[in-house]
Amino acid sequence: MISLISLRPYLLRAFYNWLLDNHLTPYILVNSNMPNVQVPLEHERGGQIILNISPTAIHSFNLTNDKVCFNARFNGLLRHVSLPILAIVSIYSCENGIGIIFEPEIFVNNPQSKNIKNKNKFINTIESINGNFSQNIKKDDDTSLTIKPLQSNKRTILRLVK
């Protein structure tokens, strides 16, 4: 059997470039329970964190087939962020929610999948009606996380629905 390289880094790179070309702000949703995820844990909520990865928000951005690394300021402090590609759940536009939600990639021959702390399966839905966007990421334990885009100068609203 042929071992295929993950499609995720290529799609992530394509959406990232497309969002920037259209003057949109790329955000990523990260599963912070995955091994080797280095993010400021004080900003993590429910095992997930949303990160602005626009060039104005980050420095030293490096996207490889295995991980995403960059430096960013959190509450004024410069922090290094390192994310395995498999930890990235979605990439989307802050302004209108256009993006992609990645399916979990758990393969027998994938060494990262053996060390996953929280193997929740994600069932994803995206709704966009007349520019209104909401994204629900439902987990096995009957909870869902709703993400709404920034409007004006408001912060992202996360709400855990049980």
PDB file of C-alpha atoms in Angstrom:
ATOM      1  CA  MET A   1       0.000   0.000   0.000  1.00  0.00           C
ATOM      2  CA  ILE A   2       1.291   3.450  -0.925  1.00  0.00           C
ATOM      3  CA  SER A   3       1.741   5.844   1.977  1.00  0.00           C
ATOM      4  CA  LEU A   4       0.344   9.232   0.976  1.00  0.00           C
ATOM      5  CA  ILE A   5       1.486  12.560   2.329  1.00  0.00           C
ATOM      6  CA  SER A   6      -1.225  14.432   4.214  1.00  0.00           C
ATOM      7  CA  LEU A   7      -3.273  16.845   2.116  1.00  0.00           C
ATOM      8  CA  ARG A   8      -3.798  19.141   5.122  1.00  0.00           C
ATOM      9  CA  PRO A   9      -0.622  21.292   4.810  1.00  0.00           C
ATOM     10  CA  TYR A  10      -1.287  21.897   1.117  1.00  0.00           C
ATOM     11  CA  LEU A  11      -4.898  22.941   1.737  1.00  0.00           C
ATOM     12  CA  LEU A  12      -3.816  25.074   4.694  1.00  0.00           C
ATOM     13  CA  ARG A  13      -1.198  26.830   2.550  1.00  0.00           C
ATOM     14  CA  ALA A  14      -3.686  27.349  -0.294  1.00  0.00           C
ATOM     15  CA  PHE A  15      -6.416  28.800   1.937  1.00  0.00           C
ATOM     16  CA  TYR A  16      -3.901  30.973   3.789  1.00  0.00           C
ATOM     17  CA  ASN A  17      -2.630  32.495   0.525  1.00  0.00           C
ATOM     18  CA  TRP A  18      -6.140  32.863  -0.897  1.00  0.00           C
ATOM     19  CA  LEU A  19      -7.365  34.682   2.228  1.00  0.00           C
ATOM     20  CA  LEU A  20      -4.393  37.060   2.123  1.00  0.00           C
ATOM     21  CA  ASP A  21      -4.834  37.684  -1.618  1.00  0.00           C
ATOM     22  CA  ASN A  22      -8.431  38.730  -0.898  1.00  0.00           C
ATOM     23  CA  HIS A  23      -7.380  41.052   1.960  1.00  0.00           C
ATOM     24  CA  LEU A  24      -9.052  38.842   4.573  1.00  0.00           C
ATOM     25  CA  THR A  25      -7.735  37.969   8.037  1.00  0.00           C
ATOM     26  CA  PRO A  26      -6.837  34.267   8.373  1.00  0.00           C
ATOM     27  CA  TYR A  27      -7.705  32.631  11.686  1.00  0.00           C
ATOM     28  CA  ILE A  28      -6.942  29.052  12.662  1.00  0.00           C
ATOM     29  CA  LEU A  29      -8.708  26.896  15.210  1.00  0.00           C
ATOM     30  CA  VAL A  30      -6.246  24.598  16.979  1.00  0.00           C
ATOM     31  CA  ASN A  31      -6.814  21.490  19.093  1.00  0.00           C
ATOM     32  CA  SER A  32      -4.466  22.322  21.971  1.00  0.00           C
ATOM     33  CA  ASN A  33      -4.765  18.794  23.420  1.00  0.00           C
ATOM     34  CA  MET A  34      -2.627  17.356  20.624  1.00  0.00           C
ATOM     35  CA  PRO A  35       0.979  16.453  21.474  1.00  0.00           C
ATOM     36  CA  ASN A  36       3.739  18.981  20.708  1.00  0.00           C
ATOM     37  CA  VAL A  37       1.338  21.956  20.575  1.00  0.00           C
ATOM     38  CA  GLN A  38       3.068  25.041  21.977  1.00  0.00           C
ATOM     39  CA  VAL A  39       0.553  27.833  22.572  1.00  0.00           C
ATOM     40  CA  PRO A  40      -0.082  30.198  25.485  1.00  0.00           C
ATOM     41  CA  LEU A  41      -2.289  27.964  27.621  1.00  0.00           C
ATOM     42  CA  GLU A  42      -3.819  30.963  29.410  1.00  0.00           C
ATOM     43  CA  HIS A  43      -5.649  31.795  26.155  1.00  0.00           C
ATOM     44  CA  GLU A  44      -6.817  28.241  25.509  1.00  0.00           C
ATOM     45  CA  ARG A  45     -10.481  27.387  26.166  1.00  0.00           C
ATOM     46  CA  GLY A  46     -11.905  23.876  26.254  1.00  0.00           C
ATOM     47  CA  GLY A  47      -8.884  22.310  24.619  1.00  0.00           C
ATOM     48  CA  GLN A  48      -8.997  24.752  21.698  1.00  0.00           C
ATOM     49  CA  ILE A  49      -7.466  28.092  20.794  1.00  0.00           C
ATOM     50  CA  ILE A  50      -8.154  30.505  17.933  1.00  0.00           C
ATOM     51  CA  LEU A  51      -5.115  32.269  16.488  1.00  0.00           C
ATOM     52  CA  ASN A  52      -4.868  35.213  14.103  1.00  0.00           C
ATOM     53  CA  ILE A  53      -2.162  34.250  11.584  1.00  0.00           C
ATOM     54  CA  SER A  54      -2.223  37.370   9.415  1.00  0.00           C
ATOM     55  CA  PRO A  55       1.226  38.803   8.597  1.00  0.00           C
ATOM     56  CA  THR A  56       0.470  41.889  10.714  1.00  0.00           C
ATOM     57  CA  ALA A  57      -0.195  39.725  13.789  1.00  0.00           C
ATOM     58  CA  ILE A  58       2.719  37.276  13.577  1.00  0.00           C
ATOM     59  CA  HIS A  59       6.439  37.190  12.762  1.00  0.00           C
ATOM     60  CA  SER A  60       8.806  34.480  11.490  1.00  0.00           C
ATOM     61  CA  PHE A  61       5.957  32.463   9.975  1.00  0.00           C
ATOM     62  CA  ASN A  62       7.007  29.008   8.758  1.00  0.00           C
ATOM     63  CA  LEU A  63       4.522  26.506   7.321  1.00  0.00           C
ATOM     64  CA  THR A  64       5.985  23.078   6.506  1.00  0.00           C
ATOM     65  CA  ASN A  65       4.315  19.755   5.787  1.00  0.00           C
ATOM     66  CA  ASP A  66       4.707  18.798   9.464  1.00  0.00           C
ATOM     67  CA  LYS A  67       4.120  21.951  11.487  1.00  0.00           C
ATOM     68  CA  VAL A  68       3.368  25.653  11.637  1.00  0.00           C
ATOM     69  CA  CYS A  69       5.683  27.918  13.645  1.00  0.00           C
ATOM     70  CA  PHE A  70       5.599  31.652  14.285  1.00  0.00           C
ATOM     71  CA  ASN A  71       6.116  34.319  16.928  1.00  0.00           C
ATOM     72  CA  ALA A  72       3.245  36.454  18.171  1.00  0.00           C
ATOM     73  CA  ARG A  73       2.415  38.836  20.976  1.00  0.00           C
ATOM     74  CA  PHE A  74      -0.111  37.792  23.606  1.00  0.00           C
ATOM     75  CA  ASN A  75      -0.985  40.546  26.086  1.00  0.00           C
ATOM     76  CA  GLY A  76       2.160  42.374  24.976  1.00  0.00           C
ATOM     77  CA  LEU A  77       4.507  39.421  25.540  1.00  0.00           C
ATOM     78  CA  LEU A  78       6.336  37.883  22.592  1.00  0.00           C
ATOM     79  CA  ARG A  79       5.670  34.117  22.497  1.00  0.00           C
ATOM     80  CA  HIS A  80       6.766  31.314  20.188  1.00  0.00           C
ATOM     81  CA  VAL A  81       3.921  29.182  18.798  1.00  0.00           C
ATOM     82  CA  SER A  82       4.506  25.741  17.310  1.00  0.00           C
ATOM     83  CA  LEU A  83       1.650  23.617  15.976  1.00  0.00           C
ATOM     84  CA  PRO A  84       1.751  20.170  14.412  1.00  0.00           C
ATOM     85  CA  ILE A  85      -0.285  20.223  11.201  1.00  0.00           C
ATOM     86  CA  LEU A  86      -2.655  17.591  12.623  1.00  0.00           C
ATOM     87  CA  ALA A  87      -3.564  19.951  15.504  1.00  0.00           C
ATOM     88  CA  ILE A  88      -5.080  22.522  13.131  1.00  0.00           C
ATOM     89  CA  VAL A  89      -8.838  21.961  13.008  1.00  0.00           C
ATOM     90  CA  SER A  90      -9.759  24.769  10.597  1.00  0.00           C
ATOM     91  CA  ILE A  91      -8.639  27.916   8.808  1.00  0.00           C
ATOM     92  CA  TYR A  92     -11.172  30.631   8.048  1.00  0.00           C
ATOM     93  CA  SER A  93     -11.666  34.322   7.385  1.00  0.00           C
ATOM     94  CA  CYS A  94     -12.374  36.503  10.397  1.00  0.00           C
ATOM     95  CA  GLU A  95     -14.520  38.836   8.293  1.00  0.00           C
ATOM     96  CA  ASN A  96     -16.946  36.388   6.680  1.00  0.00           C
ATOM     97  CA  GLY A  97     -16.154  32.888   7.961  1.00  0.00           C
ATOM     98  CA  ILE A  98     -15.148  31.444   4.601  1.00  0.00           C
ATOM     99  CA  GLY A  99     -12.687  28.637   5.152  1.00  0.00           C
ATOM    100  CA  ILE A 100     -12.205  24.926   5.568  1.00  0.00           C
ATOM    101  CA  ILE A 101     -12.645  22.495   8.433  1.00  0.00           C
ATOM    102  CA  PHE A 102     -10.250  19.575   8.366  1.00  0.00           C
ATOM    103  CA  GLU A 103     -11.339  16.044   9.125  1.00  0.00           C
ATOM    104  CA  PRO A 104      -9.301  14.235  11.788  1.00  0.00           C
ATOM    105  CA  GLU A 105      -6.403  12.288  10.305  1.00  0.00           C
ATOM    106  CA  ILE A 106      -5.782   9.306  12.533  1.00  0.00           C
ATOM    107  CA  PHE A 107      -3.906   6.554  10.745  1.00  0.00           C
ATOM    108  CA  VAL A 108      -2.214   3.442  12.059  1.00  0.00           C
ATOM    109  CA  ASN A 109       1.073   4.398  10.402  1.00  0.00           C
ATOM    110  CA  ASN A 110       0.954   7.943  11.770  1.00  0.00           C
ATOM    111  CA  PRO A 111       3.194   8.214  14.874  1.00  0.00           C
ATOM    112  CA  GLN A 112       1.476  11.434  16.046  1.00  0.00           C
ATOM    113  CA  SER A 113      -1.921   9.738  16.230  1.00  0.00           C
ATOM    114  CA  LYS A 114      -0.767   7.279  18.892  1.00  0.00           C
ATOM    115  CA  ASN A 115      -0.086  10.072  21.395  1.00  0.00           C
ATOM    116  CA  ILE A 116      -3.282  12.095  21.042  1.00  0.00           C
ATOM    117  CA  LYS A 117      -4.515  13.097  24.506  1.00  0.00           C
ATOM    118  CA  ASN A 118      -8.123  13.690  23.520  1.00  0.00           C
ATOM    119  CA  LYS A 119      -9.396  11.595  20.596  1.00  0.00           C
ATOM    120  CA  ASN A 120     -12.750  13.373  20.251  1.00  0.00           C
ATOM    121  CA  LYS A 121     -14.200  13.065  16.778  1.00  0.00           C
ATOM    122  CA  PHE A 122     -15.332  16.303  15.239  1.00  0.00           C
ATOM    123  CA  ILE A 123     -18.545  16.556  13.241  1.00  0.00           C
ATOM    124  CA  ASN A 124     -18.434  19.813  11.357  1.00  0.00           C
ATOM    125  CA  THR A 125     -21.078  22.109   9.956  1.00  0.00           C
ATOM    126  CA  ILE A 126     -20.777  25.517   8.369  1.00  0.00           C
ATOM    127  CA  GLU A 127     -23.741  27.759   7.728  1.00  0.00           C
ATOM    128  CA  SER A 128     -23.622  30.972   5.729  1.00  0.00           C
ATOM    129  CA  ILE A 129     -26.827  32.830   4.948  1.00  0.00           C
ATOM    130  CA  ASN A 130     -26.660  36.391   3.600  1.00  0.00           C
ATOM    131  CA  GLY A 131     -23.167  36.836   5.023  1.00  0.00           C
ATOM    132  CA  ASN A 132     -24.114  35.566   8.475  1.00  0.00           C
ATOM    133  CA  PHE A 133     -21.675  32.899   9.566  1.00  0.00           C
ATOM    134  CA  SER A 134     -21.660  30.377  12.328  1.00  0.00           C
ATOM    135  CA  GLN A 135     -19.519  27.317  12.704  1.00  0.00           C
ATOM    136  CA  ASN A 136     -20.349  24.462  15.017  1.00  0.00           C
ATOM    137  CA  ILE A 137     -17.793  21.867  15.938  1.00  0.00           C
ATOM    138  CA  LYS A 138     -19.622  19.075  17.671  1.00  0.00           C
ATOM    139  CA  LYS A 139     -17.836  16.505  19.779  1.00  0.00           C
ATOM    140  CA  ASP A 140     -18.766  12.994  20.847  1.00  0.00           C
ATOM    141  CA  ASP A 141     -19.800  14.201  24.304  1.00  0.00           C
ATOM    142  CA  ASP A 142     -22.752  16.182  22.864  1.00  0.00           C
ATOM    143  CA  THR A 143     -21.145  19.593  23.283  1.00  0.00           C
ATOM    144  CA  SER A 144     -20.560  22.116  20.546  1.00  0.00           C
ATOM    145  CA  LEU A 145     -18.409  25.186  20.185  1.00  0.00           C
ATOM    146  CA  THR A 146     -19.818  28.135  18.249  1.00  0.00           C
ATOM    147  CA  ILE A 147     -17.490  30.609  16.580  1.00  0.00           C
ATOM    148  CA  LYS A 148     -18.737  33.932  15.256  1.00  0.00           C
ATOM    149  CA  PRO A 149     -16.645  36.307  13.120  1.00  0.00           C
ATOM    150  CA  LEU A 150     -15.356  39.619  14.396  1.00  0.00           C
ATOM    151  CA  GLN A 151     -17.692  42.502  13.804  1.00  0.00           C
ATOM    152  CA  SER A 152     -16.167  45.964  13.862  1.00  0.00           C
ATOM    153  CA  ASN A 153     -13.718  45.964  16.760  1.00  0.00           C
ATOM    154  CA  LYS A 154     -15.356  43.242  18.822  1.00  0.00           C
ATOM    155  CA  ARG A 155     -13.496  40.133  19.972  1.00  0.00           C
ATOM    156  CA  THR A 156     -14.314  36.611  18.837  1.00  0.00           C
ATOM    157  CA  ILE A 157     -17.171  35.112  20.816  1.00  0.00           C
ATOM    158  CA  LEU A 158     -16.849  31.505  21.918  1.00  0.00           C
ATOM    159  CA  ARG A 159     -19.766  29.817  23.551  1.00  0.00           C
ATOM    160  CA  LEU A 160     -19.839  26.215  24.790  1.00  0.00           C
ATOM    161  CA  VAL A 161     -23.287  24.724  24.273  1.00  0.00           C
ATOM    162  CA  LYS A 162     -24.181  21.530  26.120  1.00  0.00           C
TER     163      LYS A 162
END
